CSV table of C-alpha atoms in Angstrom, one decimal:
chain,number,residue,atom,x,y,z
A,1,UNK,CA,0.0,0.0,0.0
A,2,UNK,CA,1.3,3.4,-0.9
A,3,UNK,CA,1.1,6.5,1.3
A,4,UNK,CA,-1.3,9.2,0.2
A,5,UNK,CA,0.1,11.4,-2.5
A,6,UNK,CA,3.0,9.1,-3.4
A,7,UNK,CA,1.7,7.7,-6.7
A,8,UNK,CA,5.0,6.5,-7.9
A,9,UNK,CA,5.2,4.1,-5.0
A,10,UNK,CA,2.2,2.2,-6.3
A,11,UNK,CA,3.0,2.5,-10.0
A,12,UNK,CA,3.5,-1.3,-10.0
A,13,UNK,CA,-0.2,-1.7,-9.4
A,14,UNK,CA,-0.9,-0.3,-12.9
A,15,UNK,CA,-0.5,-3.1,-15.4
A,16,UNK,CA,2.0,-2.5,-18.2
A,17,UNK,CA,1.7,-5.2,-20.8
A,18,UNK,CA,4.9,-5.6,-22.6
A,19,UNK,CA,4.6,-6.4,-26.3
A,20,UNK,CA,1.1,-5.1,-26.6
A,21,UNK,CA,1.0,-4.3,-30.3
A,22,UNK,CA,-2.4,-2.6,-30.0
A,23,UNK,CA,-0.8,0.4,-28.2
A,24,UNK,CA,1.4,1.0,-31.3
A,25,UNK,CA,-1.7,1.8,-33.3
A,26,UNK,CA,-2.4,5.1,-31.6
A,27,UNK,CA,-0.5,8.3,-31.4
A,28,UNK,CA,-1.5,11.9,-30.9
A,29,UNK,CA,-4.3,10.7,-28.5
A,30,UNK,CA,-4.8,10.8,-24.8
A,31,UNK,CA,-7.4,8.0,-24.8
A,32,UNK,CA,-6.8,5.7,-21.9
A,33,UNK,CA,-8.2,2.2,-21.4
A,34,UNK,CA,-10.1,2.4,-18.1
A,35,UNK,CA,-12.8,-0.1,-18.6
A,36,UNK,CA,-12.5,-3.4,-20.5
A,37,UNK,CA,-15.8,-4.4,-22.2
A,38,UNK,CA,-16.0,-7.8,-23.9
A,39,UNK,CA,-19.6,-8.0,-25.0
A,40,UNK,CA,-22.0,-5.8,-27.0
A,41,UNK,CA,-24.6,-3.9,-24.8
A,42,UNK,CA,-27.8,-5.8,-23.9
A,43,UNK,CA,-29.8,-2.6,-24.3
A,44,UNK,CA,-30.4,0.5,-26.4
A,45,UNK,CA,-31.1,3.9,-25.0
A,46,UNK,CA,-33.6,6.0,-26.8
A,47,UNK,CA,-32.5,9.7,-26.8
A,48,UNK,CA,-34.7,12.7,-26.7
A,49,UNK,CA,-34.6,14.9,-29.9
A,50,UNK,CA,-32.4,17.3,-28.0
A,51,UNK,CA,-29.8,14.5,-27.5
A,52,UNK,CA,-30.6,14.1,-23.8
A,53,UNK,CA,-32.2,11.0,-22.2
A,54,UNK,CA,-35.9,11.7,-21.7
A,55,UNK,CA,-35.8,12.3,-18.0
A,56,UNK,CA,-32.9,14.7,-18.3
A,57,UNK,CA,-34.6,16.7,-21.0
A,58,UNK,CA,-37.7,17.0,-19.0
A,59,UNK,CA,-35.7,18.1,-16.0
A,60,UNK,CA,-34.0,20.8,-18.0
A,61,UNK,CA,-37.3,22.0,-19.4
A,62,UNK,CA,-38.8,22.2,-16.0
A,63,UNK,CA,-35.9,24.2,-14.7
A,64,UNK,CA,-36.1,26.6,-17.6
A,65,UNK,CA,-39.8,27.1,-17.0
A,66,UNK,CA,-39.3,27.8,-13.3
A,67,UNK,CA,-36.8,30.5,-14.1
A,68,UNK,CA,-39.5,32.7,-15.6
A,69,UNK,CA,-38.8,36.3,-15.0
A,70,UNK,CA,-36.6,35.7,-12.0
A,71,UNK,CA,-34.0,38.3,-11.0
A,72,UNK,CA,-30.5,37.9,-12.4
A,73,UNK,CA,-27.1,37.5,-10.8
A,74,UNK,CA,-23.9,38.7,-12.4
A,75,UNK,CA,-21.0,36.3,-12.2
A,76,UNK,CA,-17.5,37.6,-11.7
A,77,UNK,CA,-15.5,38.7,-14.7
A,78,UNK,CA,-18.3,40.5,-16.5
A,79,UNK,CA,-20.1,37.3,-17.7
A,80,UNK,CA,-23.6,37.5,-19.0
A,81,UNK,CA,-26.3,37.7,-16.3
A,82,UNK,CA,-28.0,34.4,-15.4
A,83,UNK,CA,-31.5,33.8,-14.1
A,84,UNK,CA,-31.7,32.7,-10.5
A,85,UNK,CA,-34.1,30.6,-8.5
A,86,UNK,CA,-35.8,32.1,-5.5
A,87,UNK,CA,-33.4,30.0,-3.4
A,88,UNK,CA,-30.6,32.1,-4.9
A,89,UNK,CA,-29.1,29.3,-7.0
A,90,UNK,CA,-28.3,29.9,-10.6
A,91,UNK,CA,-30.7,28.4,-13.1
A,92,UNK,CA,-28.2,28.2,-15.9
A,93,UNK,CA,-27.6,24.8,-17.5
A,94,UNK,CA,-25.2,24.1,-14.7
A,95,UNK,CA,-28.1,23.7,-12.4
A,96,UNK,CA,-29.2,20.5,-14.1
A,97,UNK,CA,-26.7,19.2,-11.6
A,98,UNK,CA,-27.8,21.2,-8.6
A,99,UNK,CA,-30.0,19.8,-5.8
A,100,UNK,CA,-31.0,22.9,-3.8
A,101,UNK,CA,-31.5,20.8,-0.6
A,102,UNK,CA,-28.1,19.3,-0.9
A,103,UNK,CA,-26.5,22.6,-1.8
A,104,UNK,CA,-27.7,24.3,1.4
A,105,UNK,CA,-25.9,21.8,3.6
A,106,UNK,CA,-22.8,23.8,4.1
A,107,UNK,CA,-20.9,21.6,6.6
A,108,UNK,CA,-21.3,18.3,4.9
A,109,UNK,CA,-18.1,16.8,3.5
A,110,UNK,CA,-18.4,16.6,-0.3
A,111,UNK,CA,-18.7,13.2,-1.9
A,112,UNK,CA,-17.0,12.6,-5.3
A,113,UNK,CA,-17.8,9.6,-7.5
A,114,UNK,CA,-14.9,8.6,-9.8
A,115,UNK,CA,-15.2,6.2,-12.7
A,116,UNK,CA,-12.0,4.8,-14.3
A,117,UNK,CA,-10.1,4.9,-11.0
A,118,UNK,CA,-7.9,2.0,-12.2
A,119,UNK,CA,-6.8,3.9,-15.3
A,120,UNK,CA,-3.7,6.0,-16.0
A,121,UNK,CA,-5.3,9.4,-15.1
A,122,UNK,CA,-8.1,8.2,-12.7
A,123,UNK,CA,-5.6,6.4,-10.5
A,124,UNK,CA,-3.6,9.6,-10.0
A,125,UNK,CA,-6.7,11.7,-9.4
A,126,UNK,CA,-7.7,9.4,-6.5
A,127,UNK,CA,-4.4,10.1,-4.8
A,128,UNK,CA,-4.7,13.8,-5.5
A,129,UNK,CA,-8.1,14.0,-3.9
A,130,UNK,CA,-7.0,11.9,-0.9
A,131,UNK,CA,-4.3,14.5,-0.2
A,132,UNK,CA,-6.5,17.5,-0.9
A,133,UNK,CA,-7.1,20.0,1.9
A,134,UNK,CA,-10.9,19.8,1.4
A,135,UNK,CA,-10.7,16.1,2.3
A,136,UNK,CA,-13.6,15.0,0.1
A,137,UNK,CA,-15.1,11.6,0.6
A,138,UNK,CA,-14.5,9.3,-2.4
A,139,UNK,CA,-16.7,6.6,-4.1
A,140,UNK,CA,-15.0,4.6,-6.8
A,141,UNK,CA,-17.0,2.8,-9.5
A,142,UNK,CA,-15.3,-0.3,-10.8
A,143,UNK,CA,-16.4,-2.9,-13.4
A,144,UNK,CA,-14.0,-5.8,-14.0
A,145,UNK,CA,-10.6,-4.5,-13.0
A,146,UNK,CA,-9.7,-4.8,-9.3
A,147,UNK,CA,-8.8,-1.6,-7.5
A,148,UNK,CA,-5.3,-1.3,-6.1
A,149,UNK,CA,-5.3,-1.7,-2.3
A,150,UNK,CA,-4.0,1.9,-1.9
A,151,UNK,CA,-7.2,3.2,-3.5
A,152,UNK,CA,-9.8,0.7,-2.2
A,153,UNK,CA,-8.9,1.3,1.4
A,154,UNK,CA,-9.3,5.0,1.1
A,155,UNK,CA,-12.7,5.0,-0.5
A,156,UNK,CA,-16.0,3.3,-0.8
A,157,UNK,CA,-16.3,1.0,-3.8
A,158,UNK,CA,-19.3,0.2,-5.9
A,159,UNK,CA,-19.4,-2.3,-8.8
A,160,UNK,CA,-21.4,-1.5,-11.9
A,161,UNK,CA,-21.1,-1.4,-15.7
A,162,UNK,CA,-21.7,1.6,-18.0
A,163,UNK,CA,-23.3,-0.8,-20.4
A,164,UNK,CA,-26.0,-1.8,-17.8
A,165,UNK,CA,-28.1,1.2,-16.7
A,166,UNK,CA,-29.8,-0.9,-14.1
A,167,UNK,CA,-26.5,-1.6,-12.3
A,168,UNK,CA,-25.9,2.2,-12.1
A,169,UNK,CA,-29.0,2.7,-9.9
A,170,UNK,CA,-28.1,4.6,-6.7
A,171,UNK,CA,-24.4,4.8,-7.5
A,172,UNK,CA,-24.7,8.6,-7.5
A,173,UNK,CA,-26.8,8.8,-4.3
A,174,UNK,CA,-25.5,11.7,-2.1
A,175,UNK,CA,-22.8,12.5,-4.7
A,176,UNK,CA,-21.8,16.2,-5.2
A,177,UNK,CA,-19.4,15.7,-8.2
A,178,UNK,CA,-19.0,13.0,-10.8
A,179,UNK,CA,-15.6,12.6,-12.4
A,180,UNK,CA,-16.3,10.4,-15.3
A,181,UNK,CA,-12.9,9.1,-16.5
A,182,UNK,CA,-13.8,5.6,-17.7
A,183,UNK,CA,-13.8,4.8,-21.4
A,184,UNK,CA,-13.3,2.0,-23.8
A,185,UNK,CA,-10.4,2.1,-26.2
A,186,UNK,CA,-11.4,-0.1,-29.1
A,187,UNK,CA,-11.8,-0.4,-32.9
A,188,UNK,CA,-15.2,-2.1,-32.4
A,189,UNK,CA,-17.9,0.5,-33.0
A,190,UNK,CA,-20.5,-1.4,-31.1
A,191,UNK,CA,-18.4,-1.6,-27.9
A,192,UNK,CA,-17.2,2.0,-28.3
A,193,UNK,CA,-20.8,3.3,-28.6
A,194,UNK,CA,-21.9,1.1,-25.7
A,195,UNK,CA,-19.3,2.5,-23.3
A,196,UNK,CA,-18.3,5.9,-24.5
A,197,UNK,CA,-21.6,7.2,-25.7
A,198,UNK,CA,-24.6,5.3,-24.3
A,199,UNK,CA,-22.7,4.5,-21.1
A,200,UNK,CA,-22.0,8.2,-20.6
A,201,UNK,CA,-25.6,9.0,-21.2
A,202,UNK,CA,-26.8,6.4,-18.7
A,203,UNK,CA,-24.4,7.7,-16.0
A,204,UNK,CA,-25.5,11.2,-16.7
A,205,UNK,CA,-29.1,10.3,-16.3
A,206,UNK,CA,-28.4,8.7,-12.9
A,207,UNK,CA,-26.4,11.8,-11.9
A,208,UNK,CA,-29.4,14.0,-12.7
A,209,UNK,CA,-31.8,11.7,-10.9
A,210,UNK,CA,-29.7,11.9,-7.8
A,211,UNK,CA,-29.2,15.6,-7.8
A,212,UNK,CA,-25.4,15.7,-8.6
A,213,UNK,CA,-24.1,19.2,-8.6
A,214,UNK,CA,-21.4,18.9,-11.3
A,215,UNK,CA,-20.4,16.4,-13.9
A,216,UNK,CA,-16.9,16.4,-15.3
A,217,UNK,CA,-15.9,14.1,-18.2
A,218,UNK,CA,-12.4,13.3,-19.3
A,219,UNK,CA,-12.1,13.4,-23.0
A,220,UNK,CA,-9.2,13.9,-25.4
A,221,UNK,CA,-8.1,16.4,-28.1
A,222,UNK,CA,-8.0,13.4,-30.4
A,223,UNK,CA,-11.8,14.0,-31.0
A,224,UNK,CA,-10.8,16.9,-33.3
A,225,UNK,CA,-9.1,14.6,-35.8
A,226,UNK,CA,-5.6,14.8,-37.3
A,227,UNK,CA,-5.3,18.5,-37.6
A,228,UNK,CA,-3.4,20.8,-37.9
A,229,UNK,CA,-4.7,22.6,-34.8
A,230,UNK,CA,-3.3,25.9,-33.6
A,231,UNK,CA,-4.8,27.3,-30.4
A,232,UNK,CA,-8.4,26.4,-31.4
A,233,UNK,CA,-9.5,23.2,-33.1
A,234,UNK,CA,-8.9,23.4,-36.8
A,235,UNK,CA,-11.1,21.9,-39.6
A,236,UNK,CA,-10.1,18.5,-41.0
A,237,UNK,CA,-11.5,16.3,-43.7
A,238,UNK,CA,-10.2,13.2,-41.9
A,239,UNK,CA,-12.6,11.7,-39.3
A,240,UNK,CA,-11.3,10.7,-35.9
A,241,UNK,CA,-10.9,7.1,-34.9
A,242,UNK,CA,-13.8,4.9,-33.8
A,243,UNK,CA,-12.9,5.5,-30.2
A,244,UNK,CA,-12.6,9.3,-30.6
A,245,UNK,CA,-15.9,9.5,-32.6
A,246,UNK,CA,-17.8,7.7,-29.8
A,247,UNK,CA,-16.2,9.8,-27.1
A,248,UNK,CA,-17.1,13.0,-29.1
A,249,UNK,CA,-20.7,11.8,-29.2
A,250,UNK,CA,-20.6,11.3,-25.4
A,251,UNK,CA,-19.1,14.7,-24.9
A,252,UNK,CA,-21.9,16.3,-26.9
A,253,UNK,CA,-24.5,14.8,-24.6
A,254,UNK,CA,-22.6,16.0,-21.5
A,255,UNK,CA,-22.3,19.5,-22.9
A,256,UNK,CA,-26.0,19.6,-23.8
A,257,UNK,CA,-26.8,19.0,-20.1
A,258,UNK,CA,-24.5,21.7,-18.9
A,259,UNK,CA,-21.6,19.5,-17.9
A,260,UNK,CA,-17.8,20.1,-18.2
A,261,UNK,CA,-15.5,18.4,-20.7
A,262,UNK,CA,-11.8,18.1,-19.9
A,263,UNK,CA,-9.7,17.5,-23.0
A,264,UNK,CA,-6.0,16.9,-22.5
A,265,UNK,CA,-3.4,16.8,-25.3
A,266,UNK,CA,-0.7,14.2,-25.0
A,267,UNK,CA,-0.2,13.0,-21.5
A,268,UNK,CA,3.1,11.7,-20.1
A,269,UNK,CA,4.2,10.4,-16.7
A,270,UNK,CA,4.2,7.3,-14.5
A,271,UNK,CA,1.8,4.8,-16.0
A,272,UNK,CA,1.8,6.0,-19.6
A,273,UNK,CA,1.7,3.2,-22.1
A,274,UNK,CA,0.6,5.2,-25.1
A,275,UNK,CA,2.1,8.6,-25.8
A,276,UNK,CA,5.8,8.3,-25.0
A,277,UNK,CA,6.1,4.6,-25.9
A,278,UNK,CA,4.5,5.3,-29.3
A,279,UNK,CA,6.9,8.2,-30.0
A,280,UNK,CA,9.9,6.1,-28.9
A,281,UNK,CA,8.9,3.4,-31.4
A,282,UNK,CA,8.5,5.9,-34.1
A,283,UNK,CA,12.0,7.3,-33.4
A,284,UNK,CA,13.4,3.8,-33.7
A,285,UNK,CA,11.5,2.8,-36.8
A,286,UNK,CA,12.1,6.1,-38.7
A,287,UNK,CA,15.0,8.0,-37.2
A,288,UNK,CA,14.6,11.2,-39.2
A,289,UNK,CA,13.2,14.6,-38.5
A,290,UNK,CA,9.9,15.3,-40.2
A,291,UNK,CA,9.4,18.9,-41.4
A,292,UNK,CA,12.4,19.8,-39.3
A,293,UNK,CA,10.7,18.8,-36.1
A,294,UNK,CA,9.2,22.3,-36.0
A,295,UNK,CA,5.6,21.2,-35.3
A,296,UNK,CA,4.3,22.3,-31.9
A,297,UNK,CA,2.4,19.9,-29.6
A,298,UNK,CA,0.4,20.2,-26.4
A,299,UNK,CA,1.7,18.0,-23.6
A,300,UNK,CA,0.7,17.8,-20.0
A,301,UNK,CA,2.1,15.7,-17.2
A,302,UNK,CA,-0.3,13.2,-15.6
A,303,UNK,CA,0.4,14.9,-12.3
A,304,UNK,CA,-0.7,18.3,-13.6
A,305,UNK,CA,-3.8,16.7,-15.2
A,306,UNK,CA,-4.7,15.1,-11.9
A,307,UNK,CA,-4.2,18.4,-10.0
A,308,UNK,CA,-6.6,20.2,-12.4
A,309,UNK,CA,-9.2,17.5,-12.1
A,310,UNK,CA,-9.1,17.6,-8.3
A,311,UNK,CA,-9.4,21.4,-8.4
A,312,UNK,CA,-12.5,21.2,-10.6
A,313,UNK,CA,-14.0,18.5,-8.3
A,314,UNK,CA,-13.4,20.5,-5.1
A,315,UNK,CA,-14.1,24.0,-6.4
A,316,UNK,CA,-16.6,25.8,-4.1
A,317,UNK,CA,-18.0,28.1,-6.9
A,318,UNK,CA,-20.1,26.6,-9.7
A,319,UNK,CA,-18.4,25.6,-12.9
A,320,UNK,CA,-19.2,27.4,-16.1
A,321,UNK,CA,-22.0,25.6,-17.9
A,322,UNK,CA,-21.3,23.5,-21.0
A,323,UNK,CA,-17.6,24.3,-21.2
A,324,UNK,CA,-14.7,22.5,-22.9
A,325,UNK,CA,-11.4,22.9,-21.1
A,326,UNK,CA,-8.3,22.0,-22.9
A,327,UNK,CA,-5.7,20.6,-20.6
A,328,UNK,CA,-2.0,21.2,-21.4
A,329,UNK,CA,1.0,23.1,-20.3
A,330,UNK,CA,0.6,26.7,-21.4
A,331,UNK,CA,3.7,26.6,-23.6
A,332,UNK,CA,3.4,24.3,-26.6
A,333,UNK,CA,6.6,22.4,-27.3
A,334,UNK,CA,8.2,21.5,-30.6
A,335,UNK,CA,8.6,17.9,-31.8
A,336,UNK,CA,12.4,18.5,-31.9
A,337,UNK,CA,12.5,19.5,-28.3
A,338,UNK,CA,10.3,16.6,-27.1
A,339,UNK,CA,12.3,14.0,-29.2
A,340,UNK,CA,15.6,15.4,-28.0
A,341,UNK,CA,14.4,15.1,-24.4
A,342,UNK,CA,13.3,11.5,-24.8
A,343,UNK,CA,16.5,10.5,-26.6
A,344,UNK,CA,18.6,12.1,-23.9
A,345,UNK,CA,16.8,10.4,-21.0
A,346,UNK,CA,16.0,7.1,-22.6
A,347,UNK,CA,19.3,6.5,-24.4
A,348,UNK,CA,17.8,6.6,-27.9
A,349,UNK,CA,19.8,7.9,-30.9
A,350,UNK,CA,18.8,11.3,-32.2
A,351,UNK,CA,17.1,11.4,-35.6
A,352,UNK,CA,19.2,12.5,-38.5
A,353,UNK,CA,18.4,14.2,-41.7
A,354,UNK,CA,15.1,15.8,-42.6
A,355,UNK,CA,12.1,14.5,-44.5
A,356,UNK,CA,9.1,16.6,-45.7
A,357,UNK,CA,5.7,15.1,-44.6
A,358,UNK,CA,4.6,15.0,-48.3
A,359,UNK,CA,7.6,12.9,-49.2
A,360,UNK,CA,7.0,10.1,-46.6
A,361,UNK,CA,5.3,7.8,-49.0
A,362,UNK,CA,8.2,8.0,-51.4
A,363,UNK,CA,10.8,7.5,-48.7
A,364,UNK,CA,9.0,4.6,-47.0
A,365,UNK,CA,7.4,3.0,-50.1
A,366,UNK,CA,6.0,-0.4,-49.4
A,367,UNK,CA,7.7,-0.8,-46.1
A,368,UNK,CA,5.0,1.2,-44.2
A,369,UNK,CA,1.3,0.7,-43.8
A,370,UNK,CA,-1.2,3.4,-43.8
A,371,UNK,CA,-1.4,3.7,-40.0
A,372,UNK,CA,2.3,4.3,-39.7
A,373,UNK,CA,2.3,6.9,-42.5
A,374,UNK,CA,-0.6,8.7,-40.7
A,375,UNK,CA,1.3,8.8,-37.4
A,376,UNK,CA,4.4,10.0,-39.0
A,377,UNK,CA,2.5,12.7,-40.9
A,378,UNK,CA,0.9,13.9,-37.6
A,379,UNK,CA,4.4,14.5,-36.1
A,380,UNK,CA,4.9,17.1,-38.9
A,381,UNK,CA,1.8,19.1,-38.0
A,382,UNK,CA,0.9,21.5,-35.2
A,383,UNK,CA,-1.4,20.0,-32.5
A,384,UNK,CA,-1.6,22.6,-29.7
A,385,UNK,CA,-4.5,24.2,-27.9
A,386,UNK,CA,-5.2,27.2,-25.8
A,387,UNK,CA,-5.5,26.0,-22.2
A,388,UNK,CA,-5.7,29.4,-20.5
A,389,UNK,CA,-9.3,28.9,-19.3
A,390,UNK,CA,-8.4,25.8,-17.4
A,391,UNK,CA,-5.5,27.3,-15.4
A,392,UNK,CA,-7.5,30.5,-14.8
A,393,UNK,CA,-10.5,28.5,-13.5
A,394,UNK,CA,-8.5,26.2,-11.2
A,395,UNK,CA,-6.3,29.0,-10.0
A,396,UNK,CA,-3.3,26.6,-10.2
A,397,UNK,CA,0.2,27.2,-11.4
A,398,UNK,CA,1.3,24.7,-14.1
A,399,UNK,CA,4.3,22.5,-13.3
A,400,UNK,CA,7.3,22.4,-15.6
A,401,UNK,CA,7.0,21.5,-19.2
A,402,UNK,CA,8.0,18.2,-20.6
A,403,UNK,CA,11.5,19.3,-21.4
A,404,UNK,CA,12.1,19.9,-17.7
A,405,UNK,CA,9.6,17.6,-16.2
A,406,UNK,CA,10.4,14.4,-18.0
A,407,UNK,CA,13.5,13.8,-15.9
A,408,UNK,CA,11.3,12.9,-12.9
A,409,UNK,CA,9.5,10.0,-14.7
A,410,UNK,CA,12.4,8.9,-17.0
A,411,UNK,CA,13.5,6.1,-14.6
A,412,UNK,CA,10.0,4.6,-14.8
A,413,UNK,CA,10.0,4.7,-18.6
A,414,UNK,CA,13.4,3.1,-18.7
A,415,UNK,CA,12.2,0.3,-16.6
A,416,UNK,CA,8.9,-0.3,-18.4
A,417,UNK,CA,9.6,0.3,-22.0
A,418,UNK,CA,9.8,-2.9,-24.0
A,419,UNK,CA,13.2,-4.5,-23.9
A,420,UNK,CA,13.5,-4.7,-27.6
A,421,UNK,CA,12.6,-1.7,-29.8
A,422,UNK,CA,11.7,-2.3,-33.5
A,423,UNK,CA,14.7,-2.2,-35.8
A,424,UNK,CA,15.2,1.2,-37.5
A,425,UNK,CA,14.1,1.4,-41.1
A,426,UNK,CA,17.1,1.8,-43.4
A,427,UNK,CA,17.8,5.2,-44.9
A,428,UNK,CA,16.3,5.8,-48.2
A,429,UNK,CA,19.0,7.9,-49.6
C-alpha cells in the first residue's frame, strides 16, 4: 500500500503489458483504457430529440420554466447575467446538476464519484483527492478491474457497468461531483458506442436523478481529428478514430446537459503506455526529423492533469455551464524539443536528416502501412490548444513543461519500455 500522494510508489499496481501491439496503433491521442468491455450492450437507449435522455430533457425543461422572470445575478469577470431561482441558486444549464436541498448543507463533506479509477489518469486523481485539503469523501465505481489496495482502502467502492443502466441505480446517491474518467479504447464501433456514448448517457441520467451538482468528463483532443490545430480546433476532412468518434458523441451529450469536458493533449508520466512509448517506437523505426521537427504539440504531465481534475471537483464556486477545457502546459513544445528530451533520458539515438511530410510515401514505399504513415505525418503538423481557461478556472500554477519535467519520470519509462525496440528502417538515400 502506498502512502497518500506518493503515486510513484504504487506504480507497480498499474498493469504495463509488454509487447502489446495494440498500443502502437495510436499516437496523438490521450485515450486511456479504463474499462474493459467484452460484449455488446444488452440494451439500447432512446435519446430525446435534444440529444438528452428523456428524464434529463424533462428536468432541464422544468428548470427553464421555473426560471420565468426571476431576477438575475452577475458572475465575476463580466459574464452575462444568469436567471436565479428564488433560493438564490443559478438556473443556468449548470443547475441541471444542482439539488437545492443538498447545496444548502454547508458543513457536509463533499462526496466525489470517480469512474475509471484504475486507469492512467483516474488512479492519479484518486491520490490527489486523498491529499486535498478539502478532504472529500470518495466513491469509486469499478467494473471488471480490481482496484489497487491503496485506493480501495481510502474510498467506498461500488461495482457497476456503464453498459448496464440498471447496475448504475443509486451509484450517485449523495454525490456532489462525478468525475467520469472511464472509457473503452477499441476499434469495435458497437463496444465504443456502448461504453463511451450510451454508457456516458446512462451515468449522466443517474447523476441527474440523484441531484449531482457537477459532472466532469475526461475526453481527449483526439476527437478533433488529425489537424493541424493551432490554439483552437482546426477543420479537418479526416474523421477521428472509432474511439474518438464515440467519445465525441458522449461529450456532446454532457455539454447539452451543462456538464464540463476536460480534453488533455498528449499526457506523459508514470503509468503512460501510449504517448511516450509510441513516440519512442517511431523514433526507432524512422530515425529522421519530419518537417524539421518544427511542429508544436500540447503536452501535460499526468500529475498536472490530476491536479486540475481535483481542483475542478473541489471548487466551491459553480463551474461554467457547457464548457470544454483544454488541458495542457501553457507553452506548446516543438517535436524536436520533445524528441531530444526523450532521446537524452531514454538513451535513444537522435534522428538524423530531414524529410518533408509530403515525401513520406516516397521515402518509405511499401515498407510502411497506412497507419504508420498517418502517425508520422501527424508529427509534422501542429497540434496545440489554448489552455488558459483551465489554469484560470482552477487558480493553479502549471508545473514544468515536458523538457524539464520528463526527468522525474524517466526512470519509470526506462524500466517499463519494451526490452527490444523495433529495428530502425534503413535510410532511403
